[in-house]
Amino acid sequence: IEIPVINLKAEIAEGTTKEIMENYIGHFEETKKLEGNVGLAAHNRGYKNNYFKDIKKLKEGDDIYYYYNGNTKKYKVTNNYIISDTNWEVLGDNGKNMITLITCVENQPEYRRCVQAQEIIQN
């Protein structure tokens, strides 16, 4: 994944275990990998790698590039908001090609930051 506006470029690994998220951005295994809603999670502070430390700065229209198996997808941020830590509906498949980034909210363990972006078809 690459998000130029916050200087993020990182590898993604399957799963969201503590071990995976120590070194990678984690892919929620129940979400899509290419078409549909791609769900990713990462730490934002307090760990060796805090890949999502700046996703709170993302604004509508910012670009996100996602690379998978030789495919490149470009997304534009549509939402950046706070959800409860039990709201997993954001990872559901709604028939759209999108990417959902999730991380913790500082000092608020019952909440998560959620950034969503829609795929932009490139010609």
JSON list of C-alpha atoms in Angstrom, two decimals:
[
{"chain": "A", "resi": 1, "resn": "ILE", "atom": "CA", "xyz": [0.00, 0.00, 0.00]},
{"chain": "A", "resi": 2, "resn": "GLU", "atom": "CA", "xyz": [1.11, 3.52, -0.68]},
{"chain": "A", "resi": 3, "resn": "ILE", "atom": "CA", "xyz": [-0.42, 6.79, 0.57]},
{"chain": "A", "resi": 4, "resn": "PRO", "atom": "CA", "xyz": [1.74, 9.65, -0.75]},
{"chain": "A", "resi": 5, "resn": "VAL", "atom": "CA", "xyz": [0.19, 12.52, 1.24]},
{"chain": "A", "resi": 6, "resn": "ILE", "atom": "CA", "xyz": [1.30, 10.92, 4.55]},
{"chain": "A", "resi": 7, "resn": "ASN", "atom": "CA", "xyz": [4.50, 9.33, 3.16]},
{"chain": "A", "resi": 8, "resn": "LEU", "atom": "CA", "xyz": [3.29, 5.80, 3.82]},
{"chain": "A", "resi": 9, "resn": "LYS", "atom": "CA", "xyz": [4.61, 2.84, 1.88]},
{"chain": "A", "resi": 10, "resn": "ALA", "atom": "CA", "xyz": [4.34, -0.58, 3.51]},
{"chain": "A", "resi": 11, "resn": "GLU", "atom": "CA", "xyz": [3.93, -4.28, 2.88]},
{"chain": "A", "resi": 12, "resn": "ILE", "atom": "CA", "xyz": [0.68, -6.06, 3.65]},
{"chain": "A", "resi": 13, "resn": "ALA", "atom": "CA", "xyz": [0.46, -9.52, 5.23]},
{"chain": "A", "resi": 14, "resn": "GLU", "atom": "CA", "xyz": [-2.52, -11.83, 5.65]},
{"chain": "A", "resi": 15, "resn": "GLY", "atom": "CA", "xyz": [-4.17, -11.59, 9.06]},
{"chain": "A", "resi": 16, "resn": "THR", "atom": "CA", "xyz": [-4.37, -9.10, 11.91]},
{"chain": "A", "resi": 17, "resn": "THR", "atom": "CA", "xyz": [-2.56, -10.91, 14.71]},
{"chain": "A", "resi": 18, "resn": "LYS", "atom": "CA", "xyz": [-0.16, -9.07, 17.00]},
{"chain": "A", "resi": 19, "resn": "GLU", "atom": "CA", "xyz": [2.78, -10.81, 15.29]},
{"chain": "A", "resi": 20, "resn": "ILE", "atom": "CA", "xyz": [1.72, -9.77, 11.79]},
{"chain": "A", "resi": 21, "resn": "MET", "atom": "CA", "xyz": [0.97, -6.18, 12.78]},
{"chain": "A", "resi": 22, "resn": "GLU", "atom": "CA", "xyz": [4.39, -5.84, 14.43]},
{"chain": "A", "resi": 23, "resn": "ASN", "atom": "CA", "xyz": [5.95, -5.83, 10.95]},
{"chain": "A", "resi": 24, "resn": "TYR", "atom": "CA", "xyz": [3.19, -5.33, 8.38]},
{"chain": "A", "resi": 25, "resn": "ILE", "atom": "CA", "xyz": [-0.15, -3.81, 7.66]},
{"chain": "A", "resi": 26, "resn": "GLY", "atom": "CA", "xyz": [-2.62, -6.60, 8.33]},
{"chain": "A", "resi": 27, "resn": "HIS", "atom": "CA", "xyz": [-5.31, -7.74, 5.89]},
{"chain": "A", "resi": 28, "resn": "PHE", "atom": "CA", "xyz": [-8.63, -8.73, 7.49]},
{"chain": "A", "resi": 29, "resn": "GLU", "atom": "CA", "xyz": [-8.89, -12.31, 6.23]},
{"chain": "A", "resi": 30, "resn": "GLU", "atom": "CA", "xyz": [-12.66, -12.17, 5.84]},
{"chain": "A", "resi": 31, "resn": "THR", "atom": "CA", "xyz": [-12.44, -9.23, 3.41]},
{"chain": "A", "resi": 32, "resn": "LYS", "atom": "CA", "xyz": [-11.66, -9.17, -0.30]},
{"chain": "A", "resi": 33, "resn": "LYS", "atom": "CA", "xyz": [-8.16, -8.94, -1.73]},
{"chain": "A", "resi": 34, "resn": "LEU", "atom": "CA", "xyz": [-8.85, -7.25, -5.06]},
{"chain": "A", "resi": 35, "resn": "GLU", "atom": "CA", "xyz": [-12.50, -6.65, -6.01]},
{"chain": "A", "resi": 36, "resn": "GLY", "atom": "CA", "xyz": [-14.95, -5.48, -3.35]},
{"chain": "A", "resi": 37, "resn": "ASN", "atom": "CA", "xyz": [-14.07, -4.05, 0.07]},
{"chain": "A", "resi": 38, "resn": "VAL", "atom": "CA", "xyz": [-10.41, -4.60, 1.01]},
{"chain": "A", "resi": 39, "resn": "GLY", "atom": "CA", "xyz": [-10.01, -4.28, 4.81]},
{"chain": "A", "resi": 40, "resn": "LEU", "atom": "CA", "xyz": [-6.64, -3.38, 6.34]},
{"chain": "A", "resi": 41, "resn": "ALA", "atom": "CA", "xyz": [-5.46, -2.68, 9.89]},
{"chain": "A", "resi": 42, "resn": "ALA", "atom": "CA", "xyz": [-2.26, -1.33, 11.46]},
{"chain": "A", "resi": 43, "resn": "HIS", "atom": "CA", "xyz": [-0.97, 0.25, 14.64]},
{"chain": "A", "resi": 44, "resn": "ASN", "atom": "CA", "xyz": [-0.70, 4.01, 15.03]},
{"chain": "A", "resi": 45, "resn": "ARG", "atom": "CA", "xyz": [1.48, 4.36, 18.13]},
{"chain": "A", "resi": 46, "resn": "GLY", "atom": "CA", "xyz": [3.38, 2.41, 20.75]},
{"chain": "A", "resi": 47, "resn": "TYR", "atom": "CA", "xyz": [4.76, -0.35, 18.52]},
{"chain": "A", "resi": 48, "resn": "LYS", "atom": "CA", "xyz": [7.86, -0.99, 16.44]},
{"chain": "A", "resi": 49, "resn": "ASN", "atom": "CA", "xyz": [5.93, -0.13, 13.25]},
{"chain": "A", "resi": 50, "resn": "ASN", "atom": "CA", "xyz": [3.08, 2.38, 13.48]},
{"chain": "A", "resi": 51, "resn": "TYR", "atom": "CA", "xyz": [2.08, 2.44, 9.82]},
{"chain": "A", "resi": 52, "resn": "PHE", "atom": "CA", "xyz": [-1.29, 4.09, 10.40]},
{"chain": "A", "resi": 53, "resn": "LYS", "atom": "CA", "xyz": [0.03, 6.84, 12.71]},
{"chain": "A", "resi": 54, "resn": "ASP", "atom": "CA", "xyz": [-1.02, 9.56, 10.25]},
{"chain": "A", "resi": 55, "resn": "ILE", "atom": "CA", "xyz": [-4.23, 8.21, 8.71]},
{"chain": "A", "resi": 56, "resn": "LYS", "atom": "CA", "xyz": [-6.18, 10.63, 10.91]},
{"chain": "A", "resi": 57, "resn": "LYS", "atom": "CA", "xyz": [-4.74, 13.37, 8.63]},
{"chain": "A", "resi": 58, "resn": "LEU", "atom": "CA", "xyz": [-6.29, 11.90, 5.47]},
{"chain": "A", "resi": 59, "resn": "LYS", "atom": "CA", "xyz": [-8.91, 14.06, 3.80]},
{"chain": "A", "resi": 60, "resn": "GLU", "atom": "CA", "xyz": [-11.57, 13.47, 1.18]},
{"chain": "A", "resi": 61, "resn": "GLY", "atom": "CA", "xyz": [-9.93, 13.15, -2.23]},
{"chain": "A", "resi": 62, "resn": "ASP", "atom": "CA", "xyz": [-6.51, 11.96, -1.00]},
{"chain": "A", "resi": 63, "resn": "ASP", "atom": "CA", "xyz": [-5.03, 9.11, -3.06]},
{"chain": "A", "resi": 64, "resn": "ILE", "atom": "CA", "xyz": [-4.37, 5.56, -1.82]},
{"chain": "A", "resi": 65, "resn": "TYR", "atom": "CA", "xyz": [-2.55, 3.03, -4.03]},
{"chain": "A", "resi": 66, "resn": "TYR", "atom": "CA", "xyz": [-2.99, -0.66, -3.36]},
{"chain": "A", "resi": 67, "resn": "TYR", "atom": "CA", "xyz": [-0.82, -3.33, -4.98]},
{"chain": "A", "resi": 68, "resn": "TYR", "atom": "CA", "xyz": [-1.79, -7.01, -5.11]},
{"chain": "A", "resi": 69, "resn": "ASN", "atom": "CA", "xyz": [-0.52, -9.83, -7.35]},
{"chain": "A", "resi": 70, "resn": "GLY", "atom": "CA", "xyz": [0.72, -7.47, -10.07]},
{"chain": "A", "resi": 71, "resn": "ASN", "atom": "CA", "xyz": [-2.45, -5.35, -9.95]},
{"chain": "A", "resi": 72, "resn": "THR", "atom": "CA", "xyz": [-2.46, -1.67, -9.00]},
{"chain": "A", "resi": 73, "resn": "LYS", "atom": "CA", "xyz": [-5.63, -0.06, -7.69]},
{"chain": "A", "resi": 74, "resn": "LYS", "atom": "CA", "xyz": [-6.07, 3.64, -7.07]},
{"chain": "A", "resi": 75, "resn": "TYR", "atom": "CA", "xyz": [-8.56, 4.87, -4.51]},
{"chain": "A", "resi": 76, "resn": "LYS", "atom": "CA", "xyz": [-9.74, 8.33, -3.38]},
{"chain": "A", "resi": 77, "resn": "VAL", "atom": "CA", "xyz": [-10.60, 8.87, 0.28]},
{"chain": "A", "resi": 78, "resn": "THR", "atom": "CA", "xyz": [-14.33, 9.42, 0.83]},
{"chain": "A", "resi": 79, "resn": "ASN", "atom": "CA", "xyz": [-14.65, 9.15, 4.64]},
{"chain": "A", "resi": 80, "resn": "ASN", "atom": "CA", "xyz": [-12.48, 9.53, 7.73]},
{"chain": "A", "resi": 81, "resn": "TYR", "atom": "CA", "xyz": [-14.43, 8.97, 10.93]},
{"chain": "A", "resi": 82, "resn": "ILE", "atom": "CA", "xyz": [-14.61, 7.24, 14.31]},
{"chain": "A", "resi": 83, "resn": "ILE", "atom": "CA", "xyz": [-16.53, 3.99, 14.83]},
{"chain": "A", "resi": 84, "resn": "SER", "atom": "CA", "xyz": [-17.12, 1.79, 17.86]},
{"chain": "A", "resi": 85, "resn": "ASP", "atom": "CA", "xyz": [-14.73, -1.14, 18.24]},
{"chain": "A", "resi": 86, "resn": "THR", "atom": "CA", "xyz": [-17.70, -3.48, 17.69]},
{"chain": "A", "resi": 87, "resn": "ASN", "atom": "CA", "xyz": [-18.81, -1.93, 14.38]},
{"chain": "A", "resi": 88, "resn": "TRP", "atom": "CA", "xyz": [-17.48, -4.41, 11.85]},
{"chain": "A", "resi": 89, "resn": "GLU", "atom": "CA", "xyz": [-20.16, -3.52, 9.28]},
{"chain": "A", "resi": 90, "resn": "VAL", "atom": "CA", "xyz": [-17.61, -1.16, 7.67]},
{"chain": "A", "resi": 91, "resn": "LEU", "atom": "CA", "xyz": [-15.74, -4.25, 6.45]},
{"chain": "A", "resi": 92, "resn": "GLY", "atom": "CA", "xyz": [-18.81, -5.73, 4.76]},
{"chain": "A", "resi": 93, "resn": "ASP", "atom": "CA", "xyz": [-19.09, -6.15, 1.02]},
{"chain": "A", "resi": 94, "resn": "ASN", "atom": "CA", "xyz": [-21.42, -3.48, -0.34]},
{"chain": "A", "resi": 95, "resn": "GLY", "atom": "CA", "xyz": [-20.86, -4.25, -4.02]},
{"chain": "A", "resi": 96, "resn": "LYS", "atom": "CA", "xyz": [-18.37, -1.39, -4.47]},
{"chain": "A", "resi": 97, "resn": "ASN", "atom": "CA", "xyz": [-14.62, -1.58, -5.01]},
{"chain": "A", "resi": 98, "resn": "MET", "atom": "CA", "xyz": [-13.20, 0.21, -2.01]},
{"chain": "A", "resi": 99, "resn": "ILE", "atom": "CA", "xyz": [-10.55, 0.04, 0.68]},
{"chain": "A", "resi": 100, "resn": "THR", "atom": "CA", "xyz": [-11.17, 0.36, 4.43]},
{"chain": "A", "resi": 101, "resn": "LEU", "atom": "CA", "xyz": [-8.32, 1.24, 6.81]},
{"chain": "A", "resi": 102, "resn": "ILE", "atom": "CA", "xyz": [-8.82, 0.70, 10.54]},
{"chain": "A", "resi": 103, "resn": "THR", "atom": "CA", "xyz": [-6.68, 1.67, 13.53]},
{"chain": "A", "resi": 104, "resn": "CYS", "atom": "CA", "xyz": [-7.12, 2.50, 17.20]},
{"chain": "A", "resi": 105, "resn": "VAL", "atom": "CA", "xyz": [-8.11, 5.89, 18.58]},
{"chain": "A", "resi": 106, "resn": "GLU", "atom": "CA", "xyz": [-5.58, 7.30, 21.05]},
{"chain": "A", "resi": 107, "resn": "ASN", "atom": "CA", "xyz": [-6.65, 6.77, 24.67]},
{"chain": "A", "resi": 108, "resn": "GLN", "atom": "CA", "xyz": [-10.12, 5.57, 23.59]},
{"chain": "A", "resi": 109, "resn": "PRO", "atom": "CA", "xyz": [-9.97, 1.76, 23.46]},
{"chain": "A", "resi": 110, "resn": "GLU", "atom": "CA", "xyz": [-13.68, 1.40, 22.69]},
{"chain": "A", "resi": 111, "resn": "TYR", "atom": "CA", "xyz": [-13.32, 3.29, 19.40]},
{"chain": "A", "resi": 112, "resn": "ARG", "atom": "CA", "xyz": [-11.54, 2.85, 16.06]},
{"chain": "A", "resi": 113, "resn": "ARG", "atom": "CA", "xyz": [-10.57, 5.28, 13.32]},
{"chain": "A", "resi": 114, "resn": "CYS", "atom": "CA", "xyz": [-11.98, 4.22, 9.97]},
{"chain": "A", "resi": 115, "resn": "VAL", "atom": "CA", "xyz": [-10.82, 5.62, 6.62]},
{"chain": "A", "resi": 116, "resn": "GLN", "atom": "CA", "xyz": [-12.68, 4.52, 3.52]},
{"chain": "A", "resi": 117, "resn": "ALA", "atom": "CA", "xyz": [-11.81, 5.17, -0.11]},
{"chain": "A", "resi": 118, "resn": "GLN", "atom": "CA", "xyz": [-13.51, 4.36, -3.44]},
{"chain": "A", "resi": 119, "resn": "GLU", "atom": "CA", "xyz": [-11.65, 2.88, -6.38]},
{"chain": "A", "resi": 120, "resn": "ILE", "atom": "CA", "xyz": [-10.89, 5.27, -9.24]},
{"chain": "A", "resi": 121, "resn": "ILE", "atom": "CA", "xyz": [-10.83, 3.51, -12.59]},
{"chain": "A", "resi": 122, "resn": "GLN", "atom": "CA", "xyz": [-7.62, 4.41, -14.41]},
{"chain": "A", "resi": 123, "resn": "ASN", "atom": "CA", "xyz": [-7.44, 4.46, -18.20]}
]
